[in-house]
DNA sequence: AAATCTCCGACTTATTTAGTCGCATATTGA
DNA sequence: TCAATATGCGACTAAATAAGTCGGAGATTT
């Protein structure tokens, strides 16, 4: 269906929060989970992935938590998504070498690859900092946009 | 993971084939399935959806099959994908009104909506006709691009 | 009338995603 | 020093989605 998983959503939400509240020091996974009603353990694992990808820095112990490893203006949404979900492909058959029985007959992969590159470009230009600049949307507006 | 389903792939492959071989008259779902090693029944249902969306015209009976309902230069990849998969959203929580417990706290939806619009724009500019113009890619090139 | 093909819905299976649990390790602060 | 609090990690279960199958009805040509 061409959509991000909740894990990616959670990761982006957490990154945005940390970018917006960087002056408050480290923020624990529990605090973040409570703030946005996200299951703690699920979020913790996501944050750990972001640490591994060097997008976050962690501090253990009492009053520990997570902080951004870099200026949010230098972190792209694509980096966050990639760290959580791995490389993204719009085509369903390009994630492994020979996993697609139609591979030798697939005639649309190359055009879709171009689309893929465009999407990556858009996501790489969207920074975590820009996520904080967007205004809150009203639920009403959301619904009307959908139909 | 931000990827299309196989159904969408199948649909695009079929549309491309019909665009390339429009001079040969109608093409049955069985022929298409054999040509591209796609399960017949699965493909048949996809083609039926494309008929409902008025992208294909069907002809029943002996020697029947499917033909494009319009000039392939006037059919976009987005139309094909939408007909098969329904509306596409990059966010995981925007497919229904109140299905997301974080909805009132989701701070990244609006920025992602913009990304979504960009993707739709790209896909709407890619026509079925253009799919036929792309050269066949070599499997070797594919693998090297992945890493 | 028979062969061929579209059309439609229900069903099963496989894969992916989401979330949970338990335990280990590190660090702080009283 | 020791208890409290936090991250780090892997295995596990449950839910959701995708993929594919099956059976039968209706349409059209030869």
Short mmCIF file of C-alpha atoms (C1' of nucleotides) in Angstrom, two decimals:
data_model
loop_
_atom_site.label_atom_id
_atom_site.label_comp_id
_atom_site.label_asym_id
_atom_site.label_seq_id
_atom_site.Cartn_x
_atom_site.Cartn_y
_atom_site.Cartn_z
CA UNK A 1 0.00 0.00 0.00
CA UNK A 2 3.03 2.25 -0.17
CA UNK A 3 3.06 3.42 3.38
CA UNK A 4 5.49 3.71 6.22
CA UNK A 5 5.19 1.37 9.18
CA UNK A 6 4.22 2.62 12.60
CA UNK A 7 7.79 2.09 13.69
CA UNK A 8 8.94 4.73 11.24
CA UNK A 9 6.18 7.04 12.43
CA UNK A 10 7.22 6.51 16.03
CA UNK A 11 10.84 7.20 15.17
CA UNK A 12 10.02 10.42 13.35
CA UNK A 13 7.77 11.59 16.17
CA UNK A 14 10.52 10.91 18.70
CA UNK A 15 13.13 12.68 16.60
CA UNK A 16 10.88 15.68 16.19
CA UNK A 17 10.27 15.85 19.91
CA UNK A 18 13.97 15.70 20.69
CA UNK A 19 14.65 18.40 18.12
CA UNK A 20 12.02 20.64 19.62
CA UNK A 21 13.07 20.09 23.23
CA UNK A 22 16.82 19.83 22.92
CA UNK A 23 17.28 22.45 25.63
CA UNK A 24 15.71 20.18 28.25
CA UNK A 25 18.52 17.63 28.17
CA UNK A 26 18.12 13.89 27.70
CA UNK A 27 14.65 12.40 27.39
CA UNK A 28 13.98 8.81 28.43
CA UNK A 29 12.16 6.29 26.28
CA UNK A 30 9.51 6.01 28.97
CA UNK A 31 8.81 9.74 28.90
CA UNK A 32 8.56 9.74 25.11
CA UNK A 33 6.30 6.68 25.17
CA UNK A 34 3.99 8.31 27.70
CA UNK A 35 3.88 11.60 25.85
CA UNK A 36 2.76 10.08 22.57
CA UNK A 37 0.97 6.91 23.79
CA UNK A 38 3.50 4.57 22.26
CA UNK A 39 4.28 1.16 23.82
CA UNK A 40 7.49 1.59 25.78
CA UNK A 41 9.36 -1.51 24.69
CA UNK A 42 8.51 -0.97 21.06
CA UNK A 43 9.76 2.59 21.17
CA UNK A 44 12.87 1.59 23.09
CA UNK A 45 13.92 -0.76 20.33
CA UNK A 46 13.38 1.91 17.72
CA UNK A 47 15.47 4.39 19.66
CA UNK A 48 18.22 1.80 19.96
CA UNK A 49 18.29 1.45 16.21
CA UNK A 50 18.61 5.20 15.88
CA UNK A 51 21.53 5.13 18.30
CA UNK A 52 23.22 2.44 16.20
CA UNK A 53 22.71 4.61 13.14
CA UNK A 54 24.38 7.45 15.05
CA UNK A 55 21.36 9.69 14.79
CA UNK A 56 20.83 9.63 18.55
CA UNK A 57 23.17 9.46 21.53
CA UNK A 58 22.10 7.59 24.64
CA UNK A 59 22.94 8.06 28.27
CA UNK A 60 22.32 5.24 30.68
CA UNK A 61 21.54 5.38 34.36
CA UNK A 62 19.28 7.57 36.47
CA UNK A 63 18.05 10.67 34.63
CA UNK A 64 19.51 9.22 31.46
CA UNK A 65 17.82 9.14 28.08
CA UNK A 66 18.35 10.13 24.50
CA UNK A 67 19.54 13.28 22.74
CA UNK A 68 20.07 14.06 19.08
CA UNK A 69 23.57 13.20 17.92
CA UNK A 70 23.57 16.04 15.38
CA UNK A 71 21.92 19.30 14.53
CA UNK A 72 18.35 18.49 13.46
CA UNK A 73 18.94 20.61 10.38
CA UNK A 74 21.45 17.99 9.27
CA UNK A 75 19.30 14.91 9.82
CA UNK A 76 16.96 13.90 7.01
CA UNK A 77 13.73 11.98 7.28
CA UNK A 78 15.24 9.45 4.90
CA UNK A 79 18.05 8.71 7.34
CA UNK A 80 15.58 8.13 10.14
CA UNK A 81 13.36 5.88 8.03
CA UNK A 82 16.30 3.92 6.65
CA UNK A 83 17.72 3.36 10.12
CA UNK A 84 14.42 1.88 11.27
CA UNK A 85 13.10 0.07 8.22
CA UNK A 86 16.21 -0.59 6.18
CA UNK A 87 16.55 0.39 2.55
CA UNK A 88 13.27 1.25 0.92
CA UNK A 89 12.17 0.07 -2.47
CA UNK A 90 8.98 0.89 -4.22
CA UNK A 91 9.10 -2.29 -6.26
CA UNK A 92 8.09 -5.45 -4.48
CA UNK A 93 10.75 -7.62 -6.10
CA UNK A 94 13.98 -5.70 -5.76
CA UNK A 95 14.87 -6.35 -2.15
CA UNK A 96 16.94 -9.44 -2.90
CA UNK A 97 18.75 -10.83 -5.90
CA UNK A 98 16.80 -13.83 -7.03
CA UNK A 99 13.70 -13.75 -4.89
CA UNK A 100 11.42 -12.87 -7.76
CA UNK A 101 10.40 -15.54 -10.22
CA UNK A 102 9.38 -12.84 -12.66
CA UNK A 103 12.70 -11.06 -12.37
CA UNK A 104 13.80 -11.79 -15.90
CA UNK A 105 10.43 -10.80 -17.25
CA UNK A 106 9.66 -7.79 -15.10
CA UNK A 107 9.31 -4.94 -17.53
CA UNK A 108 8.35 -2.15 -15.20
CA UNK A 109 11.11 -2.25 -12.66
CA UNK A 110 13.40 0.27 -14.30
CA UNK A 111 10.73 3.00 -14.61
CA UNK A 112 9.68 2.40 -11.02
CA UNK A 113 13.27 2.64 -9.93
CA UNK A 114 13.25 6.21 -11.18
CA UNK A 115 10.17 6.91 -9.11
CA UNK A 116 11.97 5.38 -6.17
CA UNK A 117 14.90 7.71 -6.60
CA UNK A 118 12.58 10.67 -6.66
CA UNK A 119 10.95 9.62 -3.42
CA UNK A 120 14.32 9.16 -1.77
CA UNK A 121 15.31 12.60 -2.96
CA UNK A 122 12.23 14.20 -1.45
CA UNK A 123 12.71 12.40 1.84
CA UNK A 124 16.40 13.26 1.95
CA UNK A 125 15.58 16.94 1.60
CA UNK A 126 13.08 16.86 4.45
CA UNK A 127 14.98 17.48 7.68
CA UNK A 128 13.99 16.67 11.23
CA UNK A 129 14.19 20.37 11.89
CA UNK A 130 11.53 21.04 9.29
CA UNK A 131 9.22 18.57 11.02
CA UNK A 132 9.14 20.89 14.01
CA UNK A 133 8.13 23.85 11.90
CA UNK A 134 4.93 22.32 10.62
CA UNK A 135 1.79 23.49 12.38
CA UNK A 136 -0.55 21.07 14.09
CA UNK A 137 -3.31 20.03 11.76
CA UNK A 138 -6.91 19.88 12.85
CA UNK A 139 -8.60 16.46 12.68
CA UNK A 140 -11.47 18.00 10.73
CA UNK A 141 -9.20 19.16 7.97
CA UNK A 142 -7.70 15.71 7.81
CA UNK A 143 -10.98 13.98 7.18
CA UNK A 144 -12.06 16.32 4.44
CA UNK A 145 -8.77 15.91 2.68
CA UNK A 146 -9.21 12.19 2.54
CA UNK A 147 -12.27 12.00 0.32
CA UNK B 1 8.58 -0.60 3.94
CA UNK B 2 7.15 1.85 1.46
CA UNK B 3 6.71 -0.52 -1.41
CA UNK B 4 4.05 -1.49 -3.86
CA UNK B 5 2.39 -4.88 -3.57
CA UNK B 6 2.90 -7.55 -6.18
CA UNK B 7 -0.62 -6.93 -7.34
CA UNK B 8 0.31 -3.43 -8.39
CA UNK B 9 3.40 -4.77 -10.10
CA UNK B 10 1.31 -7.32 -11.97
CA UNK B 11 -1.15 -4.66 -13.02
CA UNK B 12 1.54 -2.36 -14.33
CA UNK B 13 3.22 -5.20 -16.21
CA UNK B 14 -0.09 -6.14 -17.82
CA UNK B 15 -0.86 -2.55 -18.76
CA UNK B 16 2.57 -2.14 -20.27
CA UNK B 17 2.15 -5.29 -22.30
CA UNK B 18 -1.24 -4.22 -23.62
CA UNK B 19 0.17 -0.82 -24.53
CA UNK B 20 3.04 -2.37 -26.42
CA UNK B 21 0.93 -4.93 -28.25
CA UNK B 22 -2.24 -3.00 -28.91
CA UNK B 23 -2.12 -3.91 -32.58
CA UNK B 24 -2.55 -7.60 -31.81
CA UNK B 25 -6.11 -7.19 -30.52
CA UNK B 26 -7.43 -8.46 -27.19
CA UNK B 27 -5.17 -10.43 -24.90
CA UNK B 28 -6.61 -12.97 -22.45
CA UNK B 29 -5.70 -13.10 -18.78
CA UNK B 30 -4.36 -16.61 -19.32
CA UNK B 31 -1.98 -15.44 -22.04
CA UNK B 32 -0.74 -12.58 -19.87
CA UNK B 33 -0.30 -14.89 -16.89
CA UNK B 34 1.71 -17.37 -18.94
CA UNK B 35 3.87 -14.68 -20.49
CA UNK B 36 4.96 -13.22 -17.18
CA UNK B 37 4.64 -16.26 -14.88
CA UNK B 38 1.83 -14.75 -12.83
CA UNK B 39 -0.87 -16.93 -11.19
CA UNK B 40 -3.88 -16.79 -13.50
CA UNK B 41 -6.62 -16.24 -10.96
CA UNK B 42 -4.66 -13.56 -9.18
CA UNK B 43 -4.05 -11.69 -12.41
CA UNK B 44 -7.65 -12.11 -13.51
CA UNK B 45 -8.90 -10.33 -10.42
CA UNK B 46 -6.46 -7.50 -10.94
CA UNK B 47 -7.55 -7.08 -14.54
CA UNK B 48 -11.16 -7.01 -13.43
CA UNK B 49 -10.39 -4.15 -11.10
CA UNK B 50 -8.77 -2.28 -13.96
CA UNK B 51 -11.92 -2.83 -16.03
CA UNK B 52 -14.05 -1.42 -13.22
CA UNK B 53 -11.77 1.61 -13.11
CA UNK B 54 -12.33 1.99 -16.86
CA UNK B 55 -8.66 1.63 -17.65
CA UNK B 56 -9.26 -1.62 -19.54
CA UNK B 57 -12.09 -2.92 -21.68
CA UNK B 58 -12.94 -6.61 -21.60
CA UNK B 59 -14.40 -8.84 -24.23
CA UNK B 60 -15.96 -12.10 -23.18
CA UNK B 61 -16.26 -15.31 -25.12
CA UNK B 62 -13.88 -17.18 -27.40
CA UNK B 63 -10.87 -15.16 -28.46
CA UNK B 64 -11.91 -12.55 -25.96
CA UNK B 65 -9.59 -10.72 -23.60
CA UNK B 66 -8.54 -7.26 -22.54
CA UNK B 67 -7.58 -4.12 -24.38
CA UNK B 68 -6.69 -0.66 -23.13
CA UNK B 69 -9.70 1.57 -22.74
CA UNK B 70 -7.67 4.67 -23.59
CA UNK B 71 -4.51 5.82 -25.26
CA UNK B 72 -1.62 4.65 -23.06
CA UNK B 73 -0.25 8.19 -23.19
CA UNK B 74 -3.32 9.23 -21.20
CA UNK B 75 -3.12 6.59 -18.47
CA UNK B 76 -0.90 7.30 -15.50
CA UNK B 77 0.82 4.80 -13.23
CA UNK B 78 -1.01 6.42 -10.34
CA UNK B 79 -4.38 5.53 -11.86
CA UNK B 80 -3.34 1.93 -12.27
CA UNK B 81 -1.97 1.67 -8.75
CA UNK B 82 -5.00 3.37 -7.23
CA UNK B 83 -7.38 1.10 -9.08
CA UNK B 84 -5.63 -1.94 -7.65
CA UNK B 85 -4.58 -0.85 -4.18
CA UNK B 86 -6.95 1.96 -3.40
CA UNK B 87 -5.80 5.37 -2.22
CA UNK B 88 -2.21 5.43 -1.11
CA UNK B 89 -0.92 7.10 2.00
CA UNK B 90 2.61 7.28 3.19
CA UNK B 91 1.54 7.70 6.78
CA UNK B 92 0.41 4.58 8.59
CA UNK B 93 -2.44 6.23 10.42
CA UNK B 94 -4.30 8.26 7.85
CA UNK B 95 -6.34 5.61 6.16
CA UNK B 96 -9.32 6.00 8.47
CA UNK B 97 -10.71 8.70 10.68
CA UNK B 98 -10.17 7.53 14.23
CA UNK B 99 -8.18 4.37 13.84
CA UNK B 100 -5.05 5.83 15.36
CA UNK B 101 -4.77 6.29 19.07
CA UNK B 102 -1.96 8.77 18.55
CA UNK B 103 -3.97 10.81 16.09
CA UNK B 104 -4.32 13.83 18.32
CA UNK B 105 -0.67 13.68 19.19
CA UNK B 106 0.82 12.77 15.85
CA UNK B 107 3.12 15.63 15.05
CA UNK B 108 4.64 14.42 11.82
CA UNK B 109 1.59 13.71 9.73
CA UNK B 110 1.32 17.04 8.04
CA UNK B 111 4.91 17.10 6.78
CA UNK B 112 4.55 13.54 5.54
CA UNK B 113 1.37 14.49 3.77
CA UNK B 114 3.43 16.84 1.65
CA UNK B 115 5.78 14.02 0.79
CA UNK B 116 2.76 11.98 -0.11
CA UNK B 117 1.54 14.61 -2.50
CA UNK B 118 4.91 14.71 -4.19
CA UNK B 119 4.90 10.97 -4.71
CA UNK B 120 1.42 11.12 -6.19
CA UNK B 121 2.56 13.86 -8.50
CA UNK B 122 5.48 11.83 -9.76
CA UNK B 123 3.33 8.77 -10.30
CA UNK B 124 0.64 10.77 -12.04
CA UNK B 125 3.17 12.07 -14.53
CA UNK B 126 4.45 8.62 -15.37
CA UNK B 127 2.28 7.22 -18.15
CA UNK B 128 1.76 3.64 -19.19
CA UNK B 129 3.17 4.64 -22.55
CA UNK B 130 6.41 5.71 -20.92
CA UNK B 131 6.69 2.29 -19.30
CA UNK B 132 7.06 0.79 -22.75
CA UNK B 133 9.87 3.12 -23.67
CA UNK B 134 12.17 2.00 -20.88
CA UNK B 135 14.87 -0.41 -21.97
CA UNK B 136 15.20 -3.83 -20.41
CA UNK B 137 17.62 -3.73 -17.54
CA UNK B 138 20.33 -6.29 -17.09
CA UNK B 139 20.21 -8.33 -13.87
CA UNK B 140 23.86 -7.52 -13.24
CA UNK B 141 23.22 -3.82 -13.21
CA UNK B 142 20.38 -4.36 -10.78
CA UNK B 143 22.47 -6.13 -8.20
CA UNK B 144 25.23 -3.58 -8.22
CA UNK B 145 22.73 -0.79 -7.75
CA UNK B 146 21.38 -2.40 -4.62
CA UNK B 147 24.45 -2.13 -2.46
"C1'" DA C 1 -24.27 -27.07 -28.13
"C1'" DA C 2 -19.56 -26.82 -26.81
"C1'" DA C 3 -15.51 -24.43 -26.01
"C1'" DT C 4 -13.51 -20.37 -24.30
"C1'" DC C 5 -13.16 -16.60 -21.52
"C1'" DT C 6 -14.70 -13.00 -18.19
"C1'" DC C 7 -16.73 -12.24 -13.66
"C1'" DC C 8 -17.35 -12.74 -8.59
"C1'" DG C 9 -17.05 -14.12 -3.83
"C1'" DA C 10 -15.33 -16.93 -0.25
"C1'" DC C 11 -11.53 -19.28 1.43
"C1'" DT C 12 -6.69 -20.78 2.93
"C1'" DT C 13 -1.97 -19.90 3.48
"C1'" DA C 14 2.16 -17.12 3.89
"C1'" DT C 15 4.43 -13.04 5.17
"C1'" DT C 16 4.94 -8.91 7.52
"C1'" DT C 17 4.04 -5.87 11.29
"C1'" DA C 18 3.07 -4.80 16.06
"C1'" DG C 19 3.65 -5.46 20.51
"C1'" DT C 20 5.27 -8.24 24.83
"C1'" DC C 21 8.37 -10.43 28.09
"C1'" DG C 22 12.53 -11.50 30.55
"C1'" DC C 23 17.03 -10.62 31.61
"C1'" DA C 24 21.60 -8.36 31.25
"C1'" DT C 25 24.34 -4.14 31.61
"C1'" DA C 26 25.45 0.59 32.73
"C1'" DT C 27 25.09 4.80 35.58
"C1'" DT C 28 23.49 7.86 38.93
"C1'" DG C 29 22.41 9.49 43.50
"C1'" DA C 30 21.38 8.93 48.32
"C1'" DT D 1 28.06 0.72 48.49
"C1'" DC D 2 23.57 -0.32 47.09
"C1'" DA D 3 19.24 0.43 45.31
"C1'" DA D 4 16.81 2.78 41.75
"C1'" DT D 5 16.58 3.90 37.08
"C1'" DA D 6 17.84 3.68 32.58
"C1'" DT D 7 19.44 1.49 28.13
"C1'" DG D 8 20.61 -2.88 25.37
"C1'" DC D 9 19.28 -7.23 23.41
"C1'" DG D 10 16.96 -11.42 21.85
"C1'" DA D 11 13.17 -14.46 21.68
"C1'" DC D 12 8.39 -14.84 21.62
"C1'" DT D 13 3.16 -14.18 20.66
"C1'" DA D 14 -0.57 -11.95 18.40
"C1'" DA D 15 -2.62 -9.18 14.89
"C1'" DA D 16 -2.90 -7.43 10.30
"C1'" DT D 17 -2.04 -7.66 5.58
"C1'" DA D 18 -0.73 -9.86 1.24
"C1'" DA D 19 -0.73 -13.67 -1.85
"C1'" DG D 20 -2.68 -17.17 -3.91
"C1'" DT D 21 -6.59 -20.88 -4.50
"C1'" DC D 22 -11.08 -22.82 -5.45
"C1'" DG D 23 -15.69 -23.28 -7.23
"C1'" DG D 24 -19.21 -21.81 -9.88
"C1'" DA D 25 -22.04 -18.37 -12.75
"C1'" DG D 26 -22.63 -15.70 -16.99
"C1'" DA D 27 -21.30 -14.12 -21.81
"C1'" DT D 28 -19.82 -14.85 -26.56
"C1'" DT D 29 -17.97 -17.06 -30.50
"C1'" DT D 30 -17.40 -21.03 -33.52
#
